[in-house]
Tab-separated table of C-alpha atoms and ligand atoms in Angstrom:
chain	number	residue	atom	x	y	z
V	43	MET	CA	5.086	-33.548	3.141
V	44	SER	CA	6.283	-29.716	2.536
V	45	PHE	CA	7.406	-28.025	-0.253
V	46	LEU	CA	10.522	-26.465	0.919
V	47	THR	CA	11.612	-22.765	-0.684
V	48	LEU	CA	14.938	-21.377	0.625
V	49	GLY	CA	15.104	-17.658	-0.376
V	50	ILE	CA	17.917	-15.630	-0.005
V	51	GLU	CA	18.628	-11.727	0.091
V	52	THR	CA	21.691	-9.798	-0.290
V	53	SER	CA	20.081	-6.282	-1.960
V	54	CYS	CA	21.499	-3.919	0.308
V	55	ASP	CA	22.793	-4.633	3.780
V	56	GLU	CA	21.055	-7.525	4.558
V	57	THR	CA	22.086	-11.115	3.877
V	58	ALA	CA	19.668	-13.539	4.529
V	59	ALA	CA	18.623	-16.422	4.257
V	60	SER	CA	14.995	-18.658	5.188
V	61	VAL	CA	13.181	-21.881	4.894
V	62	VAL	CA	9.478	-21.627	4.011
V	63	ALA	CA	7.503	-24.196	3.818
V	64	ASP	CA	4.352	-24.480	1.415
V	65	GLY	CA	5.532	-21.007	0.683
V	66	ARG	CA	3.649	-19.822	3.970
V	67	GLU	CA	4.783	-21.855	7.155
V	68	ILE	CA	8.212	-20.326	8.656
V	69	ARG	CA	10.806	-22.837	9.482
V	70	SER	CA	13.695	-20.042	9.767
V	71	SER	CA	14.694	-16.925	8.940
V	72	ILE	CA	18.198	-15.422	9.706
V	73	ILE	CA	19.231	-11.745	8.921
V	74	ALA	CA	22.801	-10.301	9.221
V	75	SER	CA	22.685	-6.522	9.479
V	76	GLN	CA	26.165	-4.937	8.618
V	77	PHE	CA	27.133	-1.865	11.208
V	78	VAL	CA	30.120	-1.449	9.248
V	79	HIS	CA	28.246	0.811	7.196
V	80	SER	CA	26.766	3.546	9.943
V	81	GLN	CA	30.038	5.034	10.855
V	82	PHE	CA	29.811	6.527	7.127
V	83	GLY	CA	26.720	7.560	7.799
V	84	GLY	CA	24.952	5.213	5.198
V	85	VAL	CA	25.290	2.412	2.980
V	86	VAL	CA	28.743	1.735	1.249
V	87	PRO	CA	27.941	-0.606	-1.679
V	88	GLU	CA	31.838	-1.962	-1.693
V	89	LEU	CA	31.574	-2.544	1.672
V	90	ALA	CA	28.242	-3.837	1.655
V	91	SER	CA	29.474	-6.774	-1.056
V	92	ARG	CA	32.472	-7.539	0.845
V	93	ALA	CA	30.599	-8.504	3.675
V	94	HIS	CA	27.412	-9.711	2.240
V	95	ILE	CA	30.717	-12.689	0.685
V	96	ARG	CA	31.991	-13.322	3.567
V	97	LEU	CA	28.218	-14.284	5.336
V	98	ILE	CA	26.773	-15.479	2.858
V	99	VAL	CA	27.531	-19.442	3.149
V	100	PRO	CA	27.071	-19.200	7.154
V	101	ILE	CA	23.833	-17.510	7.287
V	102	VAL	CA	22.620	-19.711	4.518
V	103	ARG	CA	23.670	-22.692	6.283
V	104	THR	CA	22.760	-21.533	9.192
V	105	ALA	CA	18.683	-21.659	7.950
V	106	LEU	CA	18.848	-25.095	7.170
V	107	GLU	CA	20.192	-25.616	10.572
V	108	VAL	CA	17.531	-24.082	12.753
V	109	ALA	CA	15.306	-25.045	10.441
V	110	SER	CA	16.430	-29.189	10.716
V	111	ILE	CA	16.857	-29.498	6.732
V	112	SER	CA	19.888	-30.330	4.537
V	113	LEU	CA	20.798	-29.017	0.575
V	114	ARG	CA	19.134	-32.549	-0.370
V	115	ASP	CA	15.256	-31.810	1.512
V	116	LEU	CA	15.239	-28.459	-0.255
V	117	ASN	CA	12.509	-28.098	-3.536
V	118	LEU	CA	13.341	-24.789	-4.855
V	119	VAL	CA	15.814	-21.650	-4.141
V	120	ALA	CA	15.071	-18.091	-5.077
V	121	ALA	CA	17.250	-15.116	-4.671
V	122	THR	CA	16.291	-11.166	-5.160
V	123	ASN	CA	17.665	-10.519	-8.739
V	124	ALA	CA	16.428	-6.555	-8.027
V	125	PRO	CA	15.618	-4.246	-7.387
V	126	GLY	CA	18.818	-2.789	-5.122
V	127	LEU	CA	22.467	-2.311	-5.367
V	128	LEU	CA	24.350	-4.100	-7.774
V	129	GLY	CA	27.785	-5.291	-6.762
V	130	ALA	CA	25.568	-6.761	-3.351
V	131	LEU	CA	23.136	-8.380	-5.581
V	132	LEU	CA	25.668	-10.102	-7.053
V	133	VAL	CA	26.553	-12.077	-3.948
V	134	GLY	CA	23.665	-13.848	-3.295
V	135	LEU	CA	21.919	-14.464	-6.998
V	136	PRO	CA	24.154	-15.810	-8.510
V	137	PHE	CA	25.246	-17.876	-5.389
V	138	ALA	CA	21.328	-18.517	-4.769
V	139	LYS	CA	22.278	-19.954	-8.946
V	140	SER	CA	25.474	-21.843	-8.063
V	141	LEU	CA	23.500	-24.168	-4.910
V	142	ALA	CA	20.084	-24.614	-6.965
V	143	TRP	CA	22.255	-25.693	-10.333
V	144	ALA	CA	24.343	-27.976	-8.454
V	145	ASN	CA	22.199	-29.994	-6.618
V	146	LYS	CA	19.535	-29.940	-9.481
V	147	LEU	CA	16.987	-27.214	-8.555
V	148	PRO	CA	15.332	-25.292	-9.345
V	149	PHE	CA	15.874	-21.419	-9.560
V	150	VAL	CA	13.430	-18.359	-9.483
V	151	GLY	CA	14.090	-14.670	-9.310
V	152	VAL	CA	12.647	-12.557	-7.093
V	153	ASN	CA	11.884	-8.528	-6.979
V	154	HIS	CA	12.960	-7.135	-3.672
V	155	LEU	CA	9.556	-5.040	-3.724
V	156	GLU	CA	7.172	-7.686	-4.935
V	157	GLY	CA	9.244	-10.247	-2.079
V	158	HIS	CA	7.991	-6.996	0.873
V	159	LEU	CA	4.312	-7.165	-0.594
V	160	PHE	CA	4.276	-11.030	0.098
V	161	ALA	CA	5.453	-9.926	3.859
V	162	THR	CA	1.844	-10.084	3.669
V	163	PHE	CA	0.354	-13.258	2.083
V	164	LEU	CA	3.648	-14.957	5.208
V	165	GLN	CA	1.163	-13.269	7.727
V	166	TYR	CA	-1.945	-13.639	6.893
V	167	PRO	CA	-1.929	-16.308	4.431
V	168	ASP	CA	-5.934	-16.310	3.977
V	169	ILE	CA	-5.970	-12.276	3.325
V	170	GLY	CA	-8.925	-11.416	0.942
V	171	VAL	CA	-7.945	-9.322	-2.952
V	172	PRO	CA	-8.351	-7.115	-4.163
V	173	PHE	CA	-6.111	-5.544	-1.632
V	174	ILE	CA	-4.104	-1.948	-1.451
V	175	CYS	CA	-0.474	-2.480	-0.157
V	176	LEU	CA	1.655	0.996	1.038
V	177	VAL	CA	4.696	-0.788	0.610
V	178	VAL	CA	7.433	1.624	2.350
V	179	SER	CA	11.218	1.608	2.849
V	180	GLY	CA	14.619	2.798	2.374
V	181	GLY	CA	14.108	2.346	-1.211
V	182	HIS	CA	10.380	2.880	-2.217
V	183	THR	CA	7.714	4.419	-1.585
V	184	GLU	CA	5.046	2.566	-3.491
V	185	LEU	CA	1.296	2.405	-3.565
V	186	ILE	CA	0.073	-1.349	-5.156
V	187	GLN	CA	-3.658	-2.510	-6.023
V	188	VAL	CA	-3.449	-6.302	-5.477
V	189	ARG	CA	-5.356	-8.060	-7.960
V	190	GLU	CA	-4.380	-11.598	-6.342
V	191	LYS	CA	-0.522	-12.803	-5.592
V	192	CYS	CA	1.479	-11.913	-8.840
V	193	ARG	CA	-1.328	-9.605	-10.002
V	194	TYR	CA	-0.835	-5.633	-9.470
V	195	ARG	CA	-1.325	-2.574	-10.555
V	196	VAL	CA	0.449	0.731	-9.331
V	197	LEU	CA	-1.502	3.223	-8.373
V	198	GLY	CA	0.688	6.122	-6.568
V	199	GLU	CA	4.845	5.526	-6.367
V	200	THR	CA	7.440	8.686	-5.695
V	201	LEU	CA	8.806	10.294	-7.682
V	202	ASP	CA	11.640	11.762	-6.416
V	203	ASP	CA	13.089	10.562	-2.238
V	204	ALA	CA	11.402	7.508	-0.884
V	205	CYS	CA	9.899	6.883	2.225
V	206	GLY	CA	12.294	6.287	4.513
V	207	GLU	CA	15.286	7.523	2.291
V	208	ALA	CA	13.478	10.820	3.645
V	209	PHE	CA	13.995	9.570	7.338
V	210	ASP	CA	17.070	8.099	7.194
V	211	LYS	CA	19.008	12.396	5.735
V	212	ALA	CA	16.610	13.744	7.942
V	213	ALA	CA	18.070	11.659	10.936
V	214	LYS	CA	21.352	12.990	8.839
V	215	MET	CA	20.947	16.271	9.263
V	216	LEU	CA	19.614	16.148	12.383
V	217	GLY	CA	23.762	13.730	13.677
V	218	LEU	CA	21.628	11.157	14.527
V	219	PRO	CA	22.187	7.898	13.838
V	220	TYR	CA	22.585	6.290	10.507
V	221	PRO	CA	20.152	3.940	9.603
V	222	GLY	CA	17.969	7.167	11.189
V	223	GLY	CA	14.283	6.312	11.155
V	224	MET	CA	13.907	4.337	13.925
V	225	PHE	CA	15.601	7.623	15.809
V	226	VAL	CA	13.628	9.675	15.174
V	227	GLU	CA	10.103	8.218	16.090
V	228	GLU	CA	12.395	7.394	19.676
V	229	HIS	CA	12.820	11.576	20.028
V	230	ALA	CA	9.520	12.185	18.252
V	231	ARG	CA	7.428	10.794	21.327
V	232	GLN	CA	8.266	13.721	23.609
V	233	GLY	CA	8.290	16.057	20.832
V	234	ARG	CA	4.878	18.447	20.183
V	235	ARG	CA	4.018	19.540	16.559
V	236	ALA	CA	5.813	22.921	16.617
V	237	VAL	CA	7.501	23.897	13.643
V	238	LYS	CA	5.380	23.721	10.845
V	239	PHE	CA	6.484	22.091	7.727
V	240	PRO	CA	5.148	22.517	4.362
V	241	SER	CA	3.184	19.166	3.697
V	242	PRO	CA	4.171	17.559	0.324
V	243	GLN	CA	1.078	18.862	-2.827
V	244	ILE	CA	1.803	16.240	-5.660
V	245	ALA	CA	-1.599	15.335	-6.874
V	246	GLY	CA	-3.396	12.323	-7.837
V	247	LEU	CA	-1.214	9.171	-6.569
V	248	ASP	CA	1.493	9.906	-6.064
V	249	PHE	CA	4.517	10.973	-3.003
V	250	SER	CA	7.389	13.563	-3.215
V	251	PHE	CA	9.883	13.763	0.020
V	252	SER	CA	12.591	16.720	-1.350
V	253	GLY	CA	10.686	19.406	-0.196
V	254	LEU	CA	10.269	18.141	3.250
V	255	LYS	CA	14.020	17.247	3.422
V	256	THR	CA	14.458	20.493	1.446
V	257	SER	CA	12.406	22.699	4.856
V	258	LEU	CA	14.257	20.633	7.338
V	259	LEU	CA	17.307	21.408	5.565
V	260	TYR	CA	16.045	25.463	5.873
V	261	TYR	CA	14.948	25.033	9.921
V	262	LEU	CA	18.299	24.512	10.637
V	263	ARG	CA	20.194	26.513	9.143
V	264	ASP	CA	17.407	29.225	9.858
V	265	HIS	CA	17.415	28.372	14.065
V	266	ARG	CA	20.774	27.614	15.365
V	267	GLU	CA	19.025	26.159	18.151
V	268	PHE	CA	16.581	24.135	17.828
V	269	ASP	CA	14.188	21.313	20.314
V	270	LEU	CA	15.431	18.206	19.059
V	271	ALA	CA	12.284	16.362	20.134
V	272	ASP	CA	9.955	18.733	18.135
V	273	VAL	CA	11.537	18.959	15.092
V	274	CYS	CA	11.507	14.742	14.846
V	275	HIS	CA	8.205	15.229	16.035
V	276	SER	CA	7.007	17.581	13.187
V	277	PHE	CA	8.775	16.146	10.505
V	278	GLN	CA	6.977	12.950	11.487
V	279	GLU	CA	3.555	14.167	11.443
V	280	THR	CA	4.429	15.624	7.911
V	281	LEU	CA	5.771	12.467	6.896
V	282	VAL	CA	2.492	10.560	7.634
V	283	ASP	CA	0.311	12.953	7.120
V	284	ALA	CA	1.255	12.804	3.391
V	285	LEU	CA	1.174	8.695	3.462
V	286	VAL	CA	-2.182	9.032	4.939
V	287	SER	CA	-3.835	11.004	2.661
V	288	LYS	CA	-2.492	8.784	-0.133
V	289	VAL	CA	-4.292	5.616	1.319
V	290	ALA	CA	-7.282	7.429	1.440
V	291	LEU	CA	-7.849	8.549	-1.785
V	292	ALA	CA	-6.231	5.236	-2.916
V	293	VAL	CA	-9.538	3.272	-1.255
V	294	ASP	CA	-11.802	6.447	-2.622
V	295	GLU	CA	-10.462	5.596	-6.411
V	296	THR	CA	-10.144	2.452	-6.217
V	297	GLY	CA	-13.237	1.439	-3.709
V	298	VAL	CA	-10.321	-1.038	-2.014
V	299	LYS	CA	-10.974	-1.237	2.030
V	300	ARG	CA	-8.372	-3.917	2.306
V	301	VAL	CA	-4.945	-1.966	2.991
V	302	ALA	CA	-1.659	-3.231	3.865
V	303	VAL	CA	1.564	-1.650	4.913
V	304	THR	CA	4.929	-3.189	4.511
V	305	GLY	CA	8.769	-2.601	4.395
V	306	GLY	CA	10.705	-0.687	6.777
V	307	VAL	CA	8.822	1.955	7.463
V	308	ALA	CA	6.355	-0.167	8.951
V	309	VAL	CA	7.601	-0.366	11.535
V	310	ASN	CA	6.957	3.062	13.218
V	311	THR	CA	4.343	3.543	15.541
V	312	ARG	CA	2.513	6.749	14.897
V	313	LEU	CA	2.410	5.515	11.228
V	314	ARG	CA	0.698	2.036	12.571
V	315	GLU	CA	-1.951	4.342	14.911
V	316	ARG	CA	-2.603	6.662	12.070
V	317	MET	CA	-3.122	4.302	9.760
V	318	GLN	CA	-5.515	2.522	12.657
V	319	GLU	CA	-7.543	6.377	12.654
V	320	LEU	CA	-7.543	5.843	9.475
V	321	ALA	CA	-9.271	2.297	9.481
V	322	GLY	CA	-11.955	3.807	11.682
V	323	GLN	CA	-13.194	6.281	10.051
V	324	GLN	CA	-14.005	4.795	6.746
V	325	SER	CA	-14.582	1.364	8.071
V	326	LEU	CA	-10.852	-0.559	5.979
V	327	GLU	CA	-9.378	-3.560	7.642
V	328	VAL	CA	-6.190	-2.364	7.953
V	329	PHE	CA	-3.228	-5.246	7.840
V	330	PHE	CA	0.118	-4.731	9.253
V	331	PRO	CA	2.349	-7.662	9.024
V	332	ASP	CA	4.581	-8.056	12.623
V	333	ARG	CA	7.453	-5.459	12.472
V	334	SER	CA	10.791	-8.311	11.894
V	335	LEU	CA	9.189	-9.172	8.212
V	336	CYS	CA	8.447	-5.809	7.821
V	337	THR	CA	12.332	-4.474	7.805
V	338	ASP	CA	14.285	-7.150	5.328
V	339	ASN	CA	13.942	-10.403	5.325
V	340	ALA	CA	14.417	-13.393	3.212
V	341	ALA	CA	10.955	-15.536	4.582
V	342	MET	CA	9.706	-12.652	1.867
V	343	ILE	CA	11.651	-13.245	-0.500
V	344	ALA	CA	10.780	-16.858	-0.281
V	345	ALA	CA	7.328	-16.738	-0.219
V	346	CYS	CA	7.427	-14.278	-3.663
V	347	GLY	CA	9.421	-17.167	-4.844
V	348	HIS	CA	7.146	-20.263	-3.713
V	349	ALA	CA	4.476	-18.002	-5.481
V	350	ARG	CA	6.207	-17.470	-8.666
V	351	PHE	CA	7.459	-20.679	-9.388
V	352	GLU	CA	4.318	-21.834	-9.101
V	353	ARG	CA	2.530	-19.827	-11.310
V	354	PHE	CA	5.358	-19.046	-14.165
V	355	GLY	CA	7.937	-21.304	-13.507
V	356	PRO	CA	11.806	-21.596	-13.035
V	357	SER	CA	13.803	-18.525	-14.048
V	358	SER	CA	16.814	-18.923	-15.856
V	359	LEU	CA	20.389	-19.410	-14.467
V	360	ALA	CA	20.731	-16.342	-17.512
V	361	LEU	CA	18.583	-13.805	-14.660
V	362	PRO	CA	20.527	-10.972	-14.339
V	363	ALA	CA	20.908	-8.816	-11.517
V	364	PHE	CA	19.642	-4.934	-12.603
V	365	ALA	CA	19.672	-2.133	-9.890
V	366	ARG	CA	16.587	-1.231	-10.996
V	367	GLN	CA	13.182	-2.690	-11.759
V	368	PRO	CA	9.812	-1.443	-11.486
V	369	ILE	CA	7.122	-4.845	-9.946
V	370	ASP	CA	6.394	-6.928	-12.406
V	371	THR	CA	2.303	-6.076	-13.306
V	372	GLU	CA	0.691	-8.866	-15.228
V	373	PRO	CA	3.753	-11.559	-15.470
V	374	GLN	CA	3.724	-14.303	-18.243
V	375	MET	CA	4.670	-17.601	-18.382
V	376	ASN	CA	8.747	-17.623	-18.271
V	377	THR	CA	9.566	-19.166	-22.283
V	378	ASP	CA	12.215	-20.751	-22.781
V	379	GLU	CA	13.678	-18.286	-24.881
V	380	HIS	CA	14.067	-15.857	-21.664
V	381	ARG	CA	15.710	-19.233	-19.471
W	668	KG4	O1	12.825	-2.594	4.223
W	668	KG4	P1	13.898	-1.756	4.584
W	668	KG4	O2	14.642	-2.691	5.618
W	668	KG4	O3	14.799	-1.420	4.547
W	668	KG4	C1	14.792	-1.092	2.430
W	668	KG4	O4	14.469	-2.673	1.877
W	668	KG4	O5	15.631	-0.321	2.156
W	668	KG4	O6	13.544	-0.412	5.522
W	668	KG4	C2	14.589	0.601	6.318
W	668	KG4	C3	14.738	1.451	5.939
W	668	KG4	C4	15.212	2.799	6.616
W	668	KG4	O7	15.087	3.879	5.583
W	668	KG4	C5	15.121	3.301	7.790
W	668	KG4	O8	15.180	4.533	8.495
W	668	KG4	C6	12.915	2.821	7.455
W	668	KG4	O9	12.506	1.653	7.044
W	668	KG4	N1	12.328	2.555	9.198
W	668	KG4	C7	11.809	3.423	9.882
W	668	KG4	C8	11.631	3.134	11.086
W	668	KG4	N2	12.631	1.946	11.679
W	668	KG4	C9	13.125	1.451	9.579
W	668	KG4	N3	10.591	4.426	9.405
W	668	KG4	C10	10.473	5.242	10.780
W	668	KG4	N4	10.230	4.763	11.832
W	668	KG4	C11	10.594	3.652	11.574
W	668	KG4	N5	11.054	3.457	13.633
W	669	ZN	ZN1	14.292	-4.036	1.344
């Protein structure tokens, strides 16, 4: 008999639910993206919460239907409790807890960043450890050494904007729609590296993208006429350079030769190409989960919830939502006082 986890994700502007069997087999993964925000050029928290409230029941129902199961068949409910927009988390999290409580099921809270990392375990269940995971999304840019499931070492992170955020802000300055990463990539395909943007100079394994953003701002201020494709291309190359060079440094410093890349920016084809080049040069194994697993989804939340439940037991039904929360690097068994 399979162990079935229902995952629920509402940390930003995707309402998602998924049923995952035994932490590795996706039986359903339903995602409703909220397009209401595009007219505002960014996510409007209040509108996100309202959309989650409207969508949560039909999305969970559809996830169960597509998996051909009923609530009675579930063994565990997992939901993102941090980090994210508080008002958005406060839809999926209490919904998941109530569902678990009413159906006498255990509940597990999941950190969204750790969820992104689990896209790798979902796609490559037999991936060896340790591996280095670059998580690049709208909210995160983190280099993490994965010692094993649920045990990590943070090697580096962004000191300012997240990498996807930098793409989105650049897109906004260039008059492209939100979320902008994919539009920058699309235009970059027709361009050349004609503009010299300064590459971020941060020592060690941390990242910084705000300088690059400012230099784009100055470039646009000083050039009333510019070639959109060339600007997108140059911006993307500079940003990808920064990501790939930090991964190379992390490999040097740790001696770990397996690298996974996940999160929404991992959809980017140029990043994938450049990582493959690096893999060739340095004899690395590189893992990219499918694009549908890289962007926000609930299958990664279910997989992570399953692993954490196996290892640490259920979370408390009093577990709060947090707008910010680092990944738990050395988690302990959940104790009664935390329940
Ligand atoms: O992981 P995700 O779906 O949500 C967060 O947790 O933030 O990532 C969304 C981010 C956005 O910033 C979006 O612009 C970026 O991923 N993104 C891309 C591409 N597709 C999505 N960035 C660069 N190139 C892409 N093709
Ligand atoms: Zn995400």
